[in-house]
mmCIF file of C-alpha atoms and ligand atoms in Angstrom:
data_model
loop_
_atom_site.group_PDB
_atom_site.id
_atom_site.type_symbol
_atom_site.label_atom_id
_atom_site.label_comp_id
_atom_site.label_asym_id
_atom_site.label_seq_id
_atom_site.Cartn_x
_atom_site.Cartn_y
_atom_site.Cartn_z
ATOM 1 C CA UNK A 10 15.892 7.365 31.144
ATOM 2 C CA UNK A 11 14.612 4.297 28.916
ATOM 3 C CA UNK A 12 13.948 1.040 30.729
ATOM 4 C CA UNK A 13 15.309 -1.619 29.077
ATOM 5 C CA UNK A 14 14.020 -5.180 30.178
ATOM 6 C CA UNK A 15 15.867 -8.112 28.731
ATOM 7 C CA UNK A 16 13.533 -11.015 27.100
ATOM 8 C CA UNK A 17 16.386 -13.556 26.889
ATOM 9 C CA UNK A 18 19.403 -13.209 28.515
ATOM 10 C CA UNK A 19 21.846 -10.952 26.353
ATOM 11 C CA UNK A 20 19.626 -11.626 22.796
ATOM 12 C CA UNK A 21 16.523 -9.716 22.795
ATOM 13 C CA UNK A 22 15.250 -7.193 25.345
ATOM 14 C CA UNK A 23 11.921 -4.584 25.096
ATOM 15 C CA UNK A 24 12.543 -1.226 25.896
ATOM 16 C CA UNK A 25 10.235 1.269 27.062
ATOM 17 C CA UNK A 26 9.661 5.082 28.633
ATOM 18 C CA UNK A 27 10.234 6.676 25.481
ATOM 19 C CA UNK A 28 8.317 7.928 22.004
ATOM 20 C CA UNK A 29 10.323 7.373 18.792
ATOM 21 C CA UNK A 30 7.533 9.112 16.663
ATOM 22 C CA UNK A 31 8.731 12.252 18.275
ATOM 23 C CA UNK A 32 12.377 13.562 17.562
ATOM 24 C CA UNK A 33 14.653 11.751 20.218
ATOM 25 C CA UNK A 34 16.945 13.327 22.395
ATOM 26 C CA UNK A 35 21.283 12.975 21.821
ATOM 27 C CA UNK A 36 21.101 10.735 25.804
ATOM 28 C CA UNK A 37 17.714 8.534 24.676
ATOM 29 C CA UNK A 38 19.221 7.962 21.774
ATOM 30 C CA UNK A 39 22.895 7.077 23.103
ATOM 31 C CA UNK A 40 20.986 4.545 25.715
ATOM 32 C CA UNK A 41 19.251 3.259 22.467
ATOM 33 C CA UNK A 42 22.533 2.743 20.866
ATOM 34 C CA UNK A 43 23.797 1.384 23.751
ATOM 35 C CA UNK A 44 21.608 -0.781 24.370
ATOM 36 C CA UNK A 45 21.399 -2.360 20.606
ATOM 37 C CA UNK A 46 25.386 -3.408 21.232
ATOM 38 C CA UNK A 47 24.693 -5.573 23.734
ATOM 39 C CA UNK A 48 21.176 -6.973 22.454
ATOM 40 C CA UNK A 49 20.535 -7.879 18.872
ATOM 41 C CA UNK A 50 16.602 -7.584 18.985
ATOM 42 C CA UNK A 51 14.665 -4.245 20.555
ATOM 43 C CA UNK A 52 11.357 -4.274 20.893
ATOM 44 C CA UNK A 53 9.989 -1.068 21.166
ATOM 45 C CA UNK A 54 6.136 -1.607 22.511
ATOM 46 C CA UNK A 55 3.152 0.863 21.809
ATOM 47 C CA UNK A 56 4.651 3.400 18.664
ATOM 48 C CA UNK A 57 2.483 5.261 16.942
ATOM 49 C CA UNK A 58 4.586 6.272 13.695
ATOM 50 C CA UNK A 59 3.085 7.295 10.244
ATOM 51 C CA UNK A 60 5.421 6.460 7.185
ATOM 52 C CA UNK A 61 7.872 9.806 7.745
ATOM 53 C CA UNK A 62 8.190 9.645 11.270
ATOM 54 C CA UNK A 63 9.312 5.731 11.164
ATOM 55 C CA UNK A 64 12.210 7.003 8.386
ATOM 56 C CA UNK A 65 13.120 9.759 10.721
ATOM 57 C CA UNK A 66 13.445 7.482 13.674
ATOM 58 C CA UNK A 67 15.858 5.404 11.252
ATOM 59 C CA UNK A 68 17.844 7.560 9.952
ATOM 60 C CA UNK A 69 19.576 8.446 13.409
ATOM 61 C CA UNK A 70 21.605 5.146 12.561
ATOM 62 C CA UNK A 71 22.864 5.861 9.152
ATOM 63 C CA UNK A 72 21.701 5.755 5.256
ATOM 64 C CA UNK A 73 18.606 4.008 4.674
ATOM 65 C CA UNK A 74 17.575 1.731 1.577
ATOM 66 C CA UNK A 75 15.990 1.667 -1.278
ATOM 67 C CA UNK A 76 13.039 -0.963 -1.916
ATOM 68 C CA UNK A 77 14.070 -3.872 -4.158
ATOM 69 C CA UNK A 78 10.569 -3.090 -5.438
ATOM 70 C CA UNK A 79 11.495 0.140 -7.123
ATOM 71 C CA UNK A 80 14.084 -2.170 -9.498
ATOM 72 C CA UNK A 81 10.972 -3.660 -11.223
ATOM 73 C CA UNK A 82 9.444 -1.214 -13.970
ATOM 74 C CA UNK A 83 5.952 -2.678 -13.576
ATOM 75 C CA UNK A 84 5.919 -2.293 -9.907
ATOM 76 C CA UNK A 85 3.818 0.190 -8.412
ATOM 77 C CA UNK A 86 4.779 1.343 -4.902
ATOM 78 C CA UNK A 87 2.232 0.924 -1.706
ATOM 79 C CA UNK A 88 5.373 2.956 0.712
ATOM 80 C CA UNK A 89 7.731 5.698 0.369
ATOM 81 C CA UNK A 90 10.765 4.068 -1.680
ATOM 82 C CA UNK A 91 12.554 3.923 1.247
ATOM 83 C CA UNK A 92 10.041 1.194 3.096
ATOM 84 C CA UNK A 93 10.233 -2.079 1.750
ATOM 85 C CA UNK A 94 6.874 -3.313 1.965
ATOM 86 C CA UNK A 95 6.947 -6.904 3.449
ATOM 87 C CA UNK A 96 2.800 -7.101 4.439
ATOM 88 C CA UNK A 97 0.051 -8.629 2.118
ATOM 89 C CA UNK A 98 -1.577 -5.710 0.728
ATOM 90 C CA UNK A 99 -1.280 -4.037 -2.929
ATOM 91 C CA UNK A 100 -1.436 -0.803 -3.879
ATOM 92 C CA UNK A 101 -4.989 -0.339 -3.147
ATOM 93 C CA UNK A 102 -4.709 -2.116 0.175
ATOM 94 C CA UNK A 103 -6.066 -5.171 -1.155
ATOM 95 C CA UNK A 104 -4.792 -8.483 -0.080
ATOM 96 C CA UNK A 105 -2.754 -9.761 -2.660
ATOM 97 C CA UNK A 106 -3.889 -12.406 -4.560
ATOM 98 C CA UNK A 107 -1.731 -16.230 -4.037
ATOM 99 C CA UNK A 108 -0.308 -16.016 -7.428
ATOM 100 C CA UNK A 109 0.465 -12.534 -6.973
ATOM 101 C CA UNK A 110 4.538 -11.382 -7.677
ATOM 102 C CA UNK A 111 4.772 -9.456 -4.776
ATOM 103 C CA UNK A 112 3.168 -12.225 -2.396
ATOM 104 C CA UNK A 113 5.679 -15.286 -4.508
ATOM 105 C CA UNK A 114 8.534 -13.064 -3.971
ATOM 106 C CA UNK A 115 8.022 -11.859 -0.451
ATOM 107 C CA UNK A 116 7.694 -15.739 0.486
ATOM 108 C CA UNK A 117 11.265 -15.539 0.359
ATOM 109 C CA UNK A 118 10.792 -14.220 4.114
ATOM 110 C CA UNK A 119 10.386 -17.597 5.434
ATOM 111 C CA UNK A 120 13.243 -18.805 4.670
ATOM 112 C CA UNK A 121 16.258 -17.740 7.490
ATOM 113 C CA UNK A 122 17.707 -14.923 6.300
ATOM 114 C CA UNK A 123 19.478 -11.984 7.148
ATOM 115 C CA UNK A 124 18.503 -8.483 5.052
ATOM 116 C CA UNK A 125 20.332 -7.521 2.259
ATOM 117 C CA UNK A 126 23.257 -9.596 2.234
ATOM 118 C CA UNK A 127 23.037 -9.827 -1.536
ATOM 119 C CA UNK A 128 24.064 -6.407 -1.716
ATOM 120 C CA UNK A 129 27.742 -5.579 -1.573
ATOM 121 C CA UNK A 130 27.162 -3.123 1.454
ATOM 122 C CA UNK A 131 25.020 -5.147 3.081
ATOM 123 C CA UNK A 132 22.634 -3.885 5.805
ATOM 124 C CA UNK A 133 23.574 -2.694 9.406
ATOM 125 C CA UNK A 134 20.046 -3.007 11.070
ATOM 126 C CA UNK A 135 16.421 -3.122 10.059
ATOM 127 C CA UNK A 136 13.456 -1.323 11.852
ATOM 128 C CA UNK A 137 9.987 -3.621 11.387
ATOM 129 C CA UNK A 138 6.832 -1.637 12.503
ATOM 130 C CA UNK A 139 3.840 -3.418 12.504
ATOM 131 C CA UNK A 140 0.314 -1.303 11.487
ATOM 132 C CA UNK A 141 -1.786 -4.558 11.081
ATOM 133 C CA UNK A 142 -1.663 -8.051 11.814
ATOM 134 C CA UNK A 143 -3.279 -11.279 11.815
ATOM 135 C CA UNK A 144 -5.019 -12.810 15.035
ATOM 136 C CA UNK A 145 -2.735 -15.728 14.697
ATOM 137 C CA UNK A 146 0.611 -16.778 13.601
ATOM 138 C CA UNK A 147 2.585 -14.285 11.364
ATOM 139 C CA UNK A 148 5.590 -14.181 14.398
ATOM 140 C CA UNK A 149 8.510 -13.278 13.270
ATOM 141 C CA UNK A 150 11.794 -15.569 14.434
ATOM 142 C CA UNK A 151 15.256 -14.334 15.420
ATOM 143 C CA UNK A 152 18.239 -16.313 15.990
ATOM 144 C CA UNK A 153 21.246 -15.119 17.712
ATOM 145 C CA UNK A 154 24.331 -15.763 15.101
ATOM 146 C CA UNK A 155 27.040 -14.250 17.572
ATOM 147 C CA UNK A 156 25.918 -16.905 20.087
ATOM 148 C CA UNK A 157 25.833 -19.521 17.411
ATOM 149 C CA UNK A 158 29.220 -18.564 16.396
ATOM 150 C CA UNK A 159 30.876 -19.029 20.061
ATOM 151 C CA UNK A 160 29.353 -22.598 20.273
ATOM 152 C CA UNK A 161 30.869 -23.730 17.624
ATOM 153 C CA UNK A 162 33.498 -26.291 17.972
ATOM 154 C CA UNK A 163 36.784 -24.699 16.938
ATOM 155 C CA UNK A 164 37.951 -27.005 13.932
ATOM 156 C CA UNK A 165 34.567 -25.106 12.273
ATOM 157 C CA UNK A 166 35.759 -22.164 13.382
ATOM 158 C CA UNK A 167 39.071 -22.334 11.843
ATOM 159 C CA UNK A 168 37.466 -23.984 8.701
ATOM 160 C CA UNK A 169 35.287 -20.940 8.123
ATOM 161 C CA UNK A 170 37.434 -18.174 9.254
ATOM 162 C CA UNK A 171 38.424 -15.947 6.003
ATOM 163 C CA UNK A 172 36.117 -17.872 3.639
ATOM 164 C CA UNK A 173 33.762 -15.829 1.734
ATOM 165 C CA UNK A 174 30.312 -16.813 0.354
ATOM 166 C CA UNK A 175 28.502 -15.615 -2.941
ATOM 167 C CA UNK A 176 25.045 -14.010 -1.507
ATOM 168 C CA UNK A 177 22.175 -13.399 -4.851
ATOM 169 C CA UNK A 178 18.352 -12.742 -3.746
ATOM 170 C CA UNK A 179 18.044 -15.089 -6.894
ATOM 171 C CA UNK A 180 19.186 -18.267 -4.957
ATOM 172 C CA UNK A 181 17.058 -17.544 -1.604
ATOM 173 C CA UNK A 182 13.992 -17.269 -4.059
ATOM 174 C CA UNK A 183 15.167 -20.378 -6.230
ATOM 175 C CA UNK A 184 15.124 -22.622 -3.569
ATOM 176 C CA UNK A 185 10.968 -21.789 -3.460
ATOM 177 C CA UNK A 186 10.976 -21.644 -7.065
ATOM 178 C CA UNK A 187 10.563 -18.757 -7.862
ATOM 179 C CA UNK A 188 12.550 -16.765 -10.814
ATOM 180 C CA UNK A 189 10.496 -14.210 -12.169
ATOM 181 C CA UNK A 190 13.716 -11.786 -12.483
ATOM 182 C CA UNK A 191 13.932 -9.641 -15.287
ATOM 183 C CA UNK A 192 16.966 -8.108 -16.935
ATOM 184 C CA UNK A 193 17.769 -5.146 -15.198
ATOM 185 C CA UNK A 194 17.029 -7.651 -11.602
ATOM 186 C CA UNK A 195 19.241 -9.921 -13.205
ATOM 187 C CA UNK A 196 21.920 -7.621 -13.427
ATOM 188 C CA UNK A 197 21.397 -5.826 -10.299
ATOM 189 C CA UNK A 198 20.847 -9.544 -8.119
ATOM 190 C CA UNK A 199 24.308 -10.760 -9.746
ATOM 191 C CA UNK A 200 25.483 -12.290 -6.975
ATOM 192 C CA UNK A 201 28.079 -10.436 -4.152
ATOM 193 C CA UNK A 202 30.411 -11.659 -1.788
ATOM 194 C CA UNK A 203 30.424 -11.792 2.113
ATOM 195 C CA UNK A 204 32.698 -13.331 4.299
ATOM 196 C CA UNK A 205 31.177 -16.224 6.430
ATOM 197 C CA UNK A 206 32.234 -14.888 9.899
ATOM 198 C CA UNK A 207 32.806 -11.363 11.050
ATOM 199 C CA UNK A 208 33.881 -9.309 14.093
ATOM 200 C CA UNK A 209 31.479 -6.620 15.299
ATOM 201 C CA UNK A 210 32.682 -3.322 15.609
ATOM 202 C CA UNK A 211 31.033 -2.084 17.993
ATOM 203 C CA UNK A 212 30.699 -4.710 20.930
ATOM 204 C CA UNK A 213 34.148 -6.342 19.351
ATOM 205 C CA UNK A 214 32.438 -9.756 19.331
ATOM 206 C CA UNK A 215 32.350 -12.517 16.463
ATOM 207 C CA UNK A 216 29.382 -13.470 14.653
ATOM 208 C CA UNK A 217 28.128 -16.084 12.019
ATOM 209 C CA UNK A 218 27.081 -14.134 8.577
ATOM 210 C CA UNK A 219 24.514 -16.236 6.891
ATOM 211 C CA UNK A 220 21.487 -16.112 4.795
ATOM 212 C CA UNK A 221 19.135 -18.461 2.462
ATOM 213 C CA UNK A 222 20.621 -15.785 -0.037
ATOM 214 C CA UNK A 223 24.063 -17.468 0.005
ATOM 215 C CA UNK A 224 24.499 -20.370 -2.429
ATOM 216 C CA UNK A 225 28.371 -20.414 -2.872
ATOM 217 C CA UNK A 226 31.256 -20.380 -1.449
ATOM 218 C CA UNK A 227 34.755 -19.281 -2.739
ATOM 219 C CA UNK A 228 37.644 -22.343 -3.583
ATOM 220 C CA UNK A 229 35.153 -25.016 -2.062
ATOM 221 C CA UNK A 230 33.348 -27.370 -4.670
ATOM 222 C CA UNK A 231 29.616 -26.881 -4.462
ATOM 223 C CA UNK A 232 28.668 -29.880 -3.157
ATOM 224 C CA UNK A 233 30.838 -28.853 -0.080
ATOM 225 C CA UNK A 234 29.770 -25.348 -0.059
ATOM 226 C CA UNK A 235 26.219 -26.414 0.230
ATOM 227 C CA UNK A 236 26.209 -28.723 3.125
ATOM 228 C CA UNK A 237 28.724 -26.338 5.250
ATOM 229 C CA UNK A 238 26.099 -24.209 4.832
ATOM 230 C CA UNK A 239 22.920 -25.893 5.049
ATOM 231 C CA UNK A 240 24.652 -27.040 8.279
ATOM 232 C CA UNK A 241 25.305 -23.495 9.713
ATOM 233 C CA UNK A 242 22.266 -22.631 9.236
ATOM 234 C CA UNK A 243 20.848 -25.716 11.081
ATOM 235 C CA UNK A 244 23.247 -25.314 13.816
ATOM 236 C CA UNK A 245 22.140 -21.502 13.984
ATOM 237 C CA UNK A 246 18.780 -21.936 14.314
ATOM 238 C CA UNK A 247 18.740 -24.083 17.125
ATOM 239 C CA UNK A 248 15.667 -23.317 19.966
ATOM 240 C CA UNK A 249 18.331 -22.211 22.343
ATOM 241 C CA UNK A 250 19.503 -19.120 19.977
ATOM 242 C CA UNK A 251 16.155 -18.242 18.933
ATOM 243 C CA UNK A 252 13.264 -15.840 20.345
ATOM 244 C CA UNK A 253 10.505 -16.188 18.253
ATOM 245 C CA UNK A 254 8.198 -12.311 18.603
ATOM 246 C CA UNK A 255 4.254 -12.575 18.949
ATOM 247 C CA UNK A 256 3.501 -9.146 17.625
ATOM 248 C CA UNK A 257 1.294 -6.510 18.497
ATOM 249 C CA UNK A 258 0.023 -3.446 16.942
ATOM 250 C CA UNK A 259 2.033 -0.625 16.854
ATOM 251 C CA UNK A 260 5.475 -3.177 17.888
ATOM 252 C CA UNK A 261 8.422 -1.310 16.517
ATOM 253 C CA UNK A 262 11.308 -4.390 16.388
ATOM 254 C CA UNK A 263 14.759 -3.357 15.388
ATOM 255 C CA UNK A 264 17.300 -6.354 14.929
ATOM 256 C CA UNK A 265 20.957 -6.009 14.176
ATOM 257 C CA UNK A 266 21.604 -7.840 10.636
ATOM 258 C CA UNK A 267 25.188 -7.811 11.222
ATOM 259 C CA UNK A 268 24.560 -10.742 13.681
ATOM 260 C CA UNK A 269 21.445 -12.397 13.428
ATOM 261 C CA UNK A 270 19.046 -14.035 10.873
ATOM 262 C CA UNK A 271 15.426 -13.790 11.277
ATOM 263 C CA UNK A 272 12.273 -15.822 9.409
ATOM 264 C CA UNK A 273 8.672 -15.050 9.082
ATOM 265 C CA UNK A 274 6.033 -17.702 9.775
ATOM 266 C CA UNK A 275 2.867 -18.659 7.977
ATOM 267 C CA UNK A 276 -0.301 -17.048 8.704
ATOM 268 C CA UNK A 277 -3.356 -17.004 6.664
ATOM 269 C CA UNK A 278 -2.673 -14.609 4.013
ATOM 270 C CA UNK A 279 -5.553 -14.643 2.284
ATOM 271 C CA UNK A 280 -7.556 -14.318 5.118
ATOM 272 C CA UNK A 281 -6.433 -11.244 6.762
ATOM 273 C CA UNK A 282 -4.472 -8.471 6.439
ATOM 274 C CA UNK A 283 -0.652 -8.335 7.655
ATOM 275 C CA UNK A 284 0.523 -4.574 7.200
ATOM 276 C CA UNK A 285 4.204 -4.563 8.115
ATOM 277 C CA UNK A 286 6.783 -1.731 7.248
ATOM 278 C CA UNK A 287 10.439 -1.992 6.940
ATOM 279 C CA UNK A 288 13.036 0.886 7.305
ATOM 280 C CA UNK A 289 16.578 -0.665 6.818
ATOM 281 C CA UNK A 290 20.113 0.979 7.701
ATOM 282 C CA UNK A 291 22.853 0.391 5.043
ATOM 283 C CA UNK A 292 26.416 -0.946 7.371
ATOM 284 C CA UNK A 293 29.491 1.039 6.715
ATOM 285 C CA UNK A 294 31.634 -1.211 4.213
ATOM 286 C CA UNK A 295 31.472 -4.692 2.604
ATOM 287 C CA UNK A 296 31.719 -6.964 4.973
ATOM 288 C CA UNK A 297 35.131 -8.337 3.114
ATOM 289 C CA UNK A 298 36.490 -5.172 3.714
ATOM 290 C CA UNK A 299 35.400 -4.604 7.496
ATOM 291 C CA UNK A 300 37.226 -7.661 7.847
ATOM 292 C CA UNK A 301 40.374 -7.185 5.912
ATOM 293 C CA UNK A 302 39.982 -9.553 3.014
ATOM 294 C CA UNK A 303 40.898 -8.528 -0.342
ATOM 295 C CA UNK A 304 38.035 -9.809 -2.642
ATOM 296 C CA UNK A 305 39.260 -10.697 -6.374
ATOM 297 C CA UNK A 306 37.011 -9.997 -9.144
ATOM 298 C CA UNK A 307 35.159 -12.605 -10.227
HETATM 299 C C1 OGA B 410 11.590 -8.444 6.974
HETATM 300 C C2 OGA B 410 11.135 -9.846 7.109
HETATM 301 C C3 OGA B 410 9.483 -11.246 8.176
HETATM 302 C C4 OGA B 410 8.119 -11.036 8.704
HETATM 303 O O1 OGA B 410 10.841 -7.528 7.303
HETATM 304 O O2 OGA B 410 12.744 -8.257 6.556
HETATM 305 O O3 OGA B 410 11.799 -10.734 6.696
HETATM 306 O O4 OGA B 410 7.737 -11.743 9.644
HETATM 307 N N1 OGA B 410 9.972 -9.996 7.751
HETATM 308 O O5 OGA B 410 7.420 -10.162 8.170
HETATM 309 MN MN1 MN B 411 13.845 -9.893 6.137
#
């Protein structure tokens, strides 16, 4: 049996008695499962995983991802294609200089944000392993959207129930500046929709979907669109729905991006080194679909 020891009440909890670097057994990984219903945010202390065992770990819940790196021609890859490389280090494990691309784009991680909600099939979970880290800040924030979602006051819930939003990785990393996209980016970043609210599958509970990457959203004029959600997002983010992770080495966190957003904090980055790997599970279906909305083309 797997201990699991809750953090905050029914949020985040760390879980412990078992090895994921080794393969994991049908029951260990059914109490896993289990487990990852009913909290948002595992933390798995003390995993020692090199770059294949961490993608064999992840693939017991579904496809995995492809690095947005691997778009970009001129890009050479530090991880398997299937790790998206969210650390400081180049190729050569060098930290990367501060007008570096990789280091402007992957600033984008401060902002709240859920992963890969600018793709159409958006992402079910994501598995954050930490090989290196600074002696001080670099914590990584959660907030709890399915708990943000109940305390909202109904007319918002009826106001955003069946609206869909236009997610692009272009407009999370506009709002920093940055827009170093090239053609073939351009094309693949065009922007997707999502709907705004969802129902979880699994645990049958409803959740906020939101993201710095959403800067629309359908039949609303802009102006509206933005403050609704600049608003969500500042209502979600409250202290009370967020546990904020001091790592360690070897932490293997696994958060539900269904349901949650998550932000990393400053830390001096050209100081020391951050090494932090990311496997990410793709989710079944658009979201528009999981929730019965017929999307029309844009
Ligand atoms: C991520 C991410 C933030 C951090 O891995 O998806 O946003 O603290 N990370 O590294
Ligand atoms: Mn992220």
């Amino acid at each position: 049996m797997i201990t699991v020891q809750p953090i905050t009440s029914g949020f985040a909890a760390e879980v412990g008695d078992v090895d994921l670097g080794k393969p994991l057994s049908v029951e260990n990984l059914a109490e896993i499962r289990s487990a990852f219903t009913r909290y948002a945010v595992l933390v798995f202390p003390d995993q020692t995983f090199d770059d294949e065992s961490q993608l064999a770990f992840a693939r017991n819940f579904g496809p995995l991802e492809t690095t947005v790196f691997k778009q970009r021609k001129d890009h050479k890859l530090r991880l398997h294609e299937n790790l998206a490389d969210v650390g400081n280090l180049d190729a050569d494990d060098r930290i990367l200089t501060s007008s570096d691309r990789q280091r402007l784009y992957n600033l984008g991680n401060r902002l709240w944000h859920t992963d890969s909600s600018f793709k159409r099939v958006p992402a079910y979970c994501s598995m954050l392993h930490a090989r290196s880290i600074p002696p001080i800040g670099g914590q990584t924030e959660f907030a709890d959207l399915r708990a943000a979602y109940d305390a909202l006051p109904e007319p918002t819930k009826r106001r955003i129930t069946g609206r869909i939003a236009e997610h692009s990785i272009m407009t999370s990393r506009a709002k920093l500046g940055f827009a170093d996209f090239d053609e073939d980016e351009r094309r693949a970043f065009a922007p997707v929709p999502q709907v705004l609210a969802r129902r979880l599958p699994d645990s049958g509970r409803m959740s906020l979907y939101l993201a710095s990457h959403a800067g629309t959203i359908r039949g609303m004029p802009q102006a509206e669109a933005e403050a609704l959600l600049k608003e969500l997002i500042e209502h979600a983010t409250q202290r009370q729905f967020v546990y904020s992770h001091r790592w360690r080495v070897s932490d293997l966190v696994i958060w539900d991006d269904r349901c949650t957003m998550h932000r990393g904090m400053e830390f001096d980055d050209q100081r020391y080194k951050r090494d932090m790997r990311r496997a990410t599970v793709s989710d079944v279906a658009p979201t528009c679909e999981q929730m019965g909305l017929a999307v029309a083309a844009e």
